[in-house]
């Protein structure tokens, strides 16, 4: 099943018919059809910048030929956030001295949906990245990454909280140890020393 062209998906998500898009661009509807149809002709730069202005989106969206599922969720979330409504209500704030203050707060009914889309988007990104990494291993003898993911899932599915915590701490250490902006705090300094010794062992091999 052929996926929707990004422009067509955006027009549907942001509720602007392609006929209106053509009018806004000053081109024929047939021209737009050639961009989003089976031929998928590249959208000229002069129209890319105008489309970005019309939809108030980054130009990257209109240079794509296909959308990942996570990207579709991101576009949905952008649309929800833009059309969010806010309800004003009176609330009470208690300061550090225990004194209550009347404050005006705001609530958006769409916030829950936006948060849901955000978590779905992040989960889908993980799925896409894992699929990409595993997909590289096309040879039957090349299953190194598959084996790693399989073992990680085995630990998680074991429901052994101590093992899961150990796995998480080790992964955090490996992910943030050399990261420019990364940091990790240890409740036990001896644990960090053991991790450092372990990483030094593998770096010398």
Rosetta silent file (secondary structure, phi, psi, omega in degrees, C-alpha in Angstrom):
SEQUENCE: XXXXXXXXXXXXXXXXXXXXXXXXXXXXXXXXXXXXXXXXXXXXXXXXXXXXXXXXXXXXXXXXXXXXXXXXXXXXXXXXXXXXXXXXXXXXXXXXXXXXXXXXXXXXXXXXXXXXXXXXXXXXXXXXXXXXXXXXXXXXXXXXXXXXXXXXXXXXXXXXXXXXXXXXXXXXXXXXXXXXXXXXXXXXXXXXXXXXXXXXXXXXX
SCORE:     score description
SCORE:     0.000 S_00000001
   1 L     0.000  124.353 -177.120    0.000    0.000    0.000 S_00000001
   2 L   -74.317  133.262 -179.706    1.468    3.305   -1.129 S_00000001
   3 L   -79.363  158.023  179.163    1.857    5.890    1.619 S_00000001
   4 L   -68.491  142.034  172.700    0.542    9.421    1.298 S_00000001
   5 L   -62.362  142.999 -179.357    2.925   12.044   -0.018 S_00000001
   6 H   -50.115  -42.588 -179.479    4.031   14.356    2.842 S_00000001
   7 H   -63.772  -40.467  179.498    2.275   17.374    1.286 S_00000001
   8 H   -66.570  -40.215  178.856   -0.960   15.414    0.933 S_00000001
   9 H   -65.736  -41.075  179.287   -0.699   14.175    4.512 S_00000001
  10 H   -64.621  -42.478 -179.733   -0.021   17.701    5.756 S_00000001
  11 H   -62.115  -37.499  178.427   -2.965   19.115    3.803 S_00000001
  12 H   -72.500  -44.291 -177.749   -5.258   16.520    5.379 S_00000001
  13 H   -65.350  -40.711 -177.607   -3.839   16.896    8.882 S_00000001
  14 L   -94.186    9.782  171.878   -3.964   20.693    8.826 S_00000001
  15 L    56.289   47.505  173.957   -7.365   20.646    7.088 S_00000001
  16 L  -126.799  107.075 -178.084   -6.395   22.594    3.977 S_00000001
  17 L   -55.927  150.301  179.919   -7.605   20.938    0.729 S_00000001
  18 H   -61.097  -30.702  177.325   -5.032   20.545   -2.039 S_00000001
  19 H   -62.102  -39.337  178.123   -7.176   22.774   -4.267 S_00000001
  20 H   -70.579  -36.489  177.143   -6.720   25.568   -1.737 S_00000001
  21 H   -60.194  -44.370  178.982   -3.006   24.834   -1.521 S_00000001
  22 H   -60.637  -42.772  179.396   -2.772   25.237   -5.303 S_00000001
  23 H   -62.476  -43.807 -179.724   -4.635   28.551   -5.106 S_00000001
  24 H   -62.891  -33.955 -179.513   -2.345   29.829   -2.341 S_00000001
  25 H   -83.292  -17.017 -176.845    0.696   28.904   -4.457 S_00000001
  26 L    74.701   33.932  178.261   -0.758   30.360   -7.646 S_00000001
  27 L  -125.376  168.504  178.158   -0.403   27.085   -9.555 S_00000001
  28 L   -75.162  152.683  177.619   -2.827   24.690  -11.216 S_00000001
  29 H   -60.411  -33.854  179.470   -4.310   21.847   -9.208 S_00000001
  30 H   -60.565  -35.385  178.456   -2.757   19.484  -11.765 S_00000001
  31 H   -62.753  -45.061  179.161    0.693   20.759  -10.758 S_00000001
  32 H   -65.024  -38.737  178.832    0.058   19.866   -7.130 S_00000001
  33 H   -60.664  -35.318  179.410   -1.302   16.468   -8.205 S_00000001
  34 H   -68.665  -27.203  177.490    1.982   15.780   -9.984 S_00000001
  35 H   -75.338  -40.655 -171.750    3.829   16.432   -6.717 S_00000001
  36 H  -100.583   -7.513 -178.638    1.660   14.195   -4.539 S_00000001
  37 L   -80.821 -164.431 -176.774    0.628   11.540   -7.084 S_00000001
  38 L   -62.390  -33.356 -178.216    2.392    8.365   -8.160 S_00000001
  39 L   -71.505  -32.175  178.033    5.034   10.293  -10.097 S_00000001
  40 L    49.212   57.799  177.264    5.929   12.371   -7.039 S_00000001
  41 L   -65.756  143.962 -179.155    7.734   15.101   -8.882 S_00000001
  42 L   -64.081  134.165  178.292   10.077   17.160   -6.721 S_00000001
  43 L   -74.695  125.059  179.568    8.505   20.371   -5.440 S_00000001
  44 L   -58.356  148.249 -177.154   10.515   23.367   -6.769 S_00000001
  45 H   -54.933  -39.582 -177.252   12.396   25.375   -4.140 S_00000001
  46 H   -62.730  -29.706  178.404   10.351   28.514   -4.785 S_00000001
  47 H   -86.784  -28.254  177.750    7.204   26.620   -3.835 S_00000001
  48 H   -60.150  -47.285 -179.111    8.846   24.807   -0.918 S_00000001
  49 H   -64.368  -36.086  179.909    9.522   28.095    0.860 S_00000001
  50 H   -72.810  -37.998  176.490    5.987   29.304    0.228 S_00000001
  51 H   -61.851  -40.639  178.356    4.473   26.038    1.455 S_00000001
  52 H   -60.504  -37.685  178.802    6.534   26.369    4.623 S_00000001
  53 H   -71.395  -42.271 -178.703    5.055   29.841    5.081 S_00000001
  54 H   -60.888  -45.855 -176.808    1.481   28.726    4.329 S_00000001
  55 H   -94.690   -5.020 -177.574    1.549   25.898    6.861 S_00000001
  56 L    55.793   50.688  179.301    4.052   27.563    9.201 S_00000001
  57 L  -128.549  162.226  176.386    6.267   24.487    9.106 S_00000001
  58 L   -64.992  146.193 -179.221    9.936   23.851    8.479 S_00000001
  59 H   -60.576  -23.632 -176.508   10.871   23.509    4.803 S_00000001
  60 H   -56.715  -33.773 -177.279   12.195   19.992    5.470 S_00000001
  61 H   -62.788  -30.139 -174.988    8.640   18.628    5.481 S_00000001
  62 H   -96.542    2.599  174.105    8.102   19.658    1.854 S_00000001
  63 L  -102.070   -5.055 -179.501   11.405   18.235    0.619 S_00000001
  64 L   -83.019  154.583  174.135   10.483   14.726    1.775 S_00000001
  65 L  -106.111  -20.070  179.225    9.050   12.009   -0.432 S_00000001
  66 L  -145.986  159.132  178.401    7.826    9.811    2.412 S_00000001
  67 L  -119.930  135.877  170.971    6.979   10.124    6.090 S_00000001
  68 L   -74.877  160.589  179.070    7.921    7.804    8.905 S_00000001
  69 H   -60.168  -37.682  179.388    5.158    6.933   11.367 S_00000001
  70 H   -65.643  -33.041  179.357    6.891    9.039   14.032 S_00000001
  71 H   -71.716  -35.175  175.587    6.918   12.029   11.686 S_00000001
  72 H   -64.304  -41.056  178.121    3.186   11.667   11.077 S_00000001
  73 H   -65.309  -36.935  177.614    2.625   11.681   14.827 S_00000001
  74 H   -63.285  -43.097  178.074    4.784   14.795   15.150 S_00000001
  75 H   -64.389  -39.769  177.451    2.671   16.602   12.550 S_00000001
  76 H   -61.203  -42.977 -178.980   -0.512   15.541   14.322 S_00000001
  77 H   -65.572  -39.347  177.115    0.849   16.889   17.597 S_00000001
  78 H   -60.301  -43.590 -179.880    1.803   20.208   16.009 S_00000001
  79 H   -64.124  -43.696  179.353   -1.724   20.559   14.660 S_00000001
  80 H   -62.039  -45.198 -178.523   -3.290   19.722   18.034 S_00000001
  81 H   -63.214  -38.390 -178.908   -1.049   22.204   19.866 S_00000001
  82 H   -68.294  -29.944 -176.736   -1.837   24.996   17.428 S_00000001
  83 L  -102.764   14.374 -179.238   -5.548   24.504   17.811 S_00000001
  84 L   -67.131  143.590  174.553   -5.528   24.032   21.561 S_00000001
  85 L  -107.467  153.299 -177.388   -8.066   25.952   23.608 S_00000001
  86 L  -125.736  130.643  179.863   -7.385   27.234   27.115 S_00000001
  87 E  -107.008  127.577 -179.225   -9.848   27.411   29.973 S_00000001
  88 E   -87.957  136.699  176.809   -9.196   29.899   32.762 S_00000001
  89 E  -147.642  157.306 -179.230   -9.887   28.870   36.347 S_00000001
  90 E   -90.029  135.059 -178.265   -9.121   30.108   39.838 S_00000001
  91 E  -132.508  172.614  178.830   -6.668   28.084   41.887 S_00000001
  92 E  -121.971  130.146  178.293   -4.899   28.318   45.231 S_00000001
  93 E  -115.232  129.358  179.263   -1.117   28.376   45.632 S_00000001
  94 E  -106.017  120.244 -176.943    0.486   27.780   49.030 S_00000001
  95 L   -80.249 -176.687 -175.165    3.948   29.304   49.428 S_00000001
  96 L   -64.447  -23.623 -179.799    6.848   28.008   51.540 S_00000001
  97 L   -89.925    3.550  177.897    5.532   29.846   54.601 S_00000001
  98 L    83.154   12.704 -179.881    2.173   28.130   54.313 S_00000001
  99 L   -91.054  130.665 -178.243    0.325   31.231   53.137 S_00000001
 100 E   -87.322  138.755  178.616   -2.388   30.603   50.542 S_00000001
 101 E  -128.857  137.747  174.432   -2.668   32.834   47.482 S_00000001
 102 E   -80.074  127.875 -179.462   -5.435   32.999   44.909 S_00000001
 103 E  -132.604  154.619  175.957   -3.985   32.574   41.416 S_00000001
 104 E   -97.255  123.477  179.849   -5.393   32.343   37.915 S_00000001
 105 E  -118.327  168.162 -177.853   -4.440   29.133   36.101 S_00000001
 106 E  -131.153  142.556  179.844   -5.165   27.775   32.642 S_00000001
 107 E  -129.945  135.414  177.812   -6.115   24.323   31.467 S_00000001
 108 L  -110.650  118.348  178.007   -6.114   22.972   27.917 S_00000001
 109 L   -59.890  -24.743 -177.309   -8.498   20.062   27.196 S_00000001
 110 L   -84.734   -5.440 -175.039   -6.216   19.105   24.287 S_00000001
 111 H   -63.174  -38.007 -179.720   -3.120   18.778   26.500 S_00000001
 112 H   -63.657  -41.882  177.831   -3.798   15.128   27.291 S_00000001
 113 H   -65.396  -41.612  179.050   -4.047   14.267   23.581 S_00000001
 114 H   -61.202  -43.538  178.487   -0.872   16.231   22.847 S_00000001
 115 H   -64.223  -39.548  179.221    1.009   14.369   25.587 S_00000001
 116 H   -62.699  -44.060  179.008   -0.322   11.052   24.288 S_00000001
 117 H   -65.213  -37.054  179.556    0.884   11.834   20.761 S_00000001
 118 H   -62.311  -45.274 -179.481    4.260   12.917   22.134 S_00000001
 119 H   -69.581  -37.345  176.102    4.783    9.588   23.941 S_00000001
 120 H   -63.228  -41.097  179.917    3.573    7.633   20.903 S_00000001
 121 H   -61.543  -46.136 -179.962    5.997    9.593   18.719 S_00000001
 122 H   -64.992  -40.310  178.637    8.962    8.818   20.983 S_00000001
 123 H   -64.100  -40.890 -179.599    8.011    5.141   21.179 S_00000001
 124 H   -67.111  -34.723  177.012    7.702    4.973   17.396 S_00000001
 125 H   -61.476  -40.625  178.728   11.130    6.592   16.983 S_00000001
 126 H   -63.404  -45.277  179.612   12.633    3.806   19.082 S_00000001
 127 H   -59.750  -44.254 -178.766   10.885    1.170   16.962 S_00000001
 128 H   -65.466  -39.216 -179.252   12.113    2.812   13.744 S_00000001
 129 H   -69.676  -41.857  177.888   15.691    3.068   14.991 S_00000001
 130 H   -63.208  -42.830  178.677   15.754   -0.552   16.181 S_00000001
 131 H   -61.199  -40.009  179.643   14.255   -1.650   12.852 S_00000001
 132 H   -65.209  -45.062 -178.215   16.909    0.333   10.982 S_00000001
 133 H   -65.167  -44.887  179.679   19.769   -1.146   12.999 S_00000001
 134 H   -67.826  -35.035 -178.577   18.503   -4.707   12.673 S_00000001
 135 H   -63.867  -21.891  178.509   17.724   -4.188    9.000 S_00000001
 136 H   -67.249  -31.009 -176.853   21.405   -3.573    8.294 S_00000001
 137 L   -84.989   80.931 -177.109   22.125   -7.185    9.233 S_00000001
 138 L   -85.070  -22.231 -179.533   20.884   -8.828    6.058 S_00000001
 139 L   -83.455  141.518 -177.931   23.217  -11.812    6.232 S_00000001
 140 L   -61.580  -26.065 -178.805   22.112  -14.791    8.326 S_00000001
 141 L   -88.979   -5.311 -179.391   25.500  -14.822   10.057 S_00000001
 142 L  -106.200   83.588 -178.561   25.323  -11.145   10.956 S_00000001
 143 L  -127.880   28.610 -176.117   22.987  -11.039   13.937 S_00000001
 144 H   -60.580  -50.559 -178.706   25.180   -9.252   16.488 S_00000001
 145 H   -67.518  -37.402  177.222   22.781   -6.361   17.053 S_00000001
 146 H   -59.799  -41.767 -179.925   19.774   -8.663   17.026 S_00000001
 147 H   -62.930  -39.572  179.174   21.379  -10.723   19.775 S_00000001
 148 H   -62.656  -50.043 -179.560   21.956   -7.585   21.861 S_00000001
 149 H   -62.451  -37.860 -178.980   18.333   -6.440   21.535 S_00000001
 150 H   -63.465  -41.344  179.969   17.095   -9.958   22.223 S_00000001
 151 H   -70.682  -38.598  176.714   19.089  -10.148   25.471 S_00000001
 152 H   -61.012  -46.142  179.696   17.981   -6.664   26.553 S_00000001
 153 H   -64.834  -33.401  178.697   14.344   -7.626   25.987 S_00000001
 154 H   -63.138  -42.991  178.817   14.914  -10.865   27.867 S_00000001
 155 H   -65.172  -45.605 -179.384   16.084   -8.949   30.945 S_00000001
 156 H   -62.394  -43.070 -178.015   13.187   -6.476   30.724 S_00000001
 157 H   -73.829  -12.001  179.960   10.613   -9.253   30.258 S_00000001
 158 L   -70.098  -19.953 -177.434   12.029  -11.165   33.219 S_00000001
 159 L    60.712   20.162  174.323   10.303   -8.689   35.560 S_00000001
 160 L   -88.338  101.912 -172.113   13.352   -9.001   37.796 S_00000001
 161 H   -60.851  -33.218  179.936   13.522   -5.437   39.096 S_00000001
 162 H   -68.514  -42.040  178.016   17.120   -5.767   40.296 S_00000001
 163 H   -66.079  -41.579 -179.889   18.307   -6.976   36.901 S_00000001
 164 H   -63.957  -41.597  178.434   16.331   -4.272   35.105 S_00000001
 165 H   -63.782  -43.041  178.761   17.770   -1.589   37.384 S_00000001
 166 H   -61.415  -43.845  178.751   21.295   -2.920   36.835 S_00000001
 167 H   -62.075  -45.293 -179.107   20.755   -2.913   33.061 S_00000001
 168 H   -62.440  -44.603 -179.571   19.347    0.614   33.127 S_00000001
 169 H   -62.717  -41.809  179.936   22.227    1.952   35.254 S_00000001
 170 H   -66.488  -41.472  178.662   24.826    0.352   33.003 S_00000001
 171 H   -65.648  -39.689  176.459   23.166    1.684   29.853 S_00000001
 172 H   -60.731  -43.338  179.968   22.920    5.155   31.399 S_00000001
 173 H   -60.732  -47.716 -178.792   26.608    4.996   32.247 S_00000001
 174 H   -66.782  -35.906 -176.498   27.585    3.962   28.710 S_00000001
 175 H   -73.970  -36.321 -171.906   25.254    6.509   27.084 S_00000001
 176 H  -108.155   -8.525 -176.370   26.277    9.532   29.137 S_00000001
 177 L   -56.175  -45.699 -176.753   29.863    8.842   30.208 S_00000001
 178 L  -108.217   10.540 -178.995   31.417   10.529   27.159 S_00000001
 179 L   -76.810  136.183 -175.617   28.458   12.703   26.186 S_00000001
 180 L   -57.432  -41.147 -177.669   29.287   16.416   26.008 S_00000001
 181 L  -110.022    8.942 -176.325   26.178   17.420   27.966 S_00000001
 182 L   -85.798  153.055  175.587   25.539   14.120   29.687 S_00000001
 183 L  -155.023  156.548  178.731   25.846   13.446   33.368 S_00000001
 184 L  -150.401  131.642  179.429   24.969   10.697   35.774 S_00000001
 185 L  -103.928  141.176  179.724   24.951   10.700   39.554 S_00000001
 186 L  -113.480  133.103  175.298   25.699    7.597   41.594 S_00000001
 187 L   -70.581  -28.660 -178.778   24.337    6.956   45.057 S_00000001
 188 L  -120.327  112.838 -179.913   27.311    4.693   45.634 S_00000001
 189 H   -62.802  -28.454  179.196   30.733    5.983   44.524 S_00000001
 190 H   -63.800  -33.156  179.508   32.059    2.414   44.627 S_00000001
 191 H   -65.533  -43.927  179.039   29.630    1.510   41.841 S_00000001
 192 H   -61.935  -39.967  179.428   30.997    4.258   39.591 S_00000001
 193 H   -61.888  -41.205  179.222   34.538    3.056   40.301 S_00000001
 194 H   -65.446  -40.386  177.739   33.574   -0.481   39.283 S_00000001
 195 H   -64.426  -42.299  179.274   31.989    0.807   36.075 S_00000001
 196 H   -61.808  -43.331  179.123   35.110    2.876   35.339 S_00000001
 197 H   -62.905  -40.043 -178.636   37.337   -0.143   35.896 S_00000001
 198 H   -66.174  -43.534 -178.945   35.131   -2.241   33.620 S_00000001
 199 H   -68.314  -35.351  177.455   35.149    0.310   30.783 S_00000001
 200 H   -64.947  -35.028  178.484   38.944    0.708   31.133 S_00000001
 201 H   -62.034  -45.148 -178.019   39.302   -3.055   30.802 S_00000001
 202 H   -74.106  -29.948  178.678   37.415   -3.075   27.477 S_00000001
 203 H   -69.918  -25.163 -179.900   39.203    0.021   26.172 S_00000001
 204 H   -85.559  -15.777 -177.431   42.547   -1.724   26.617 S_00000001
 205 L   -73.160    0.000    0.000   41.443   -4.873   24.770 S_00000001
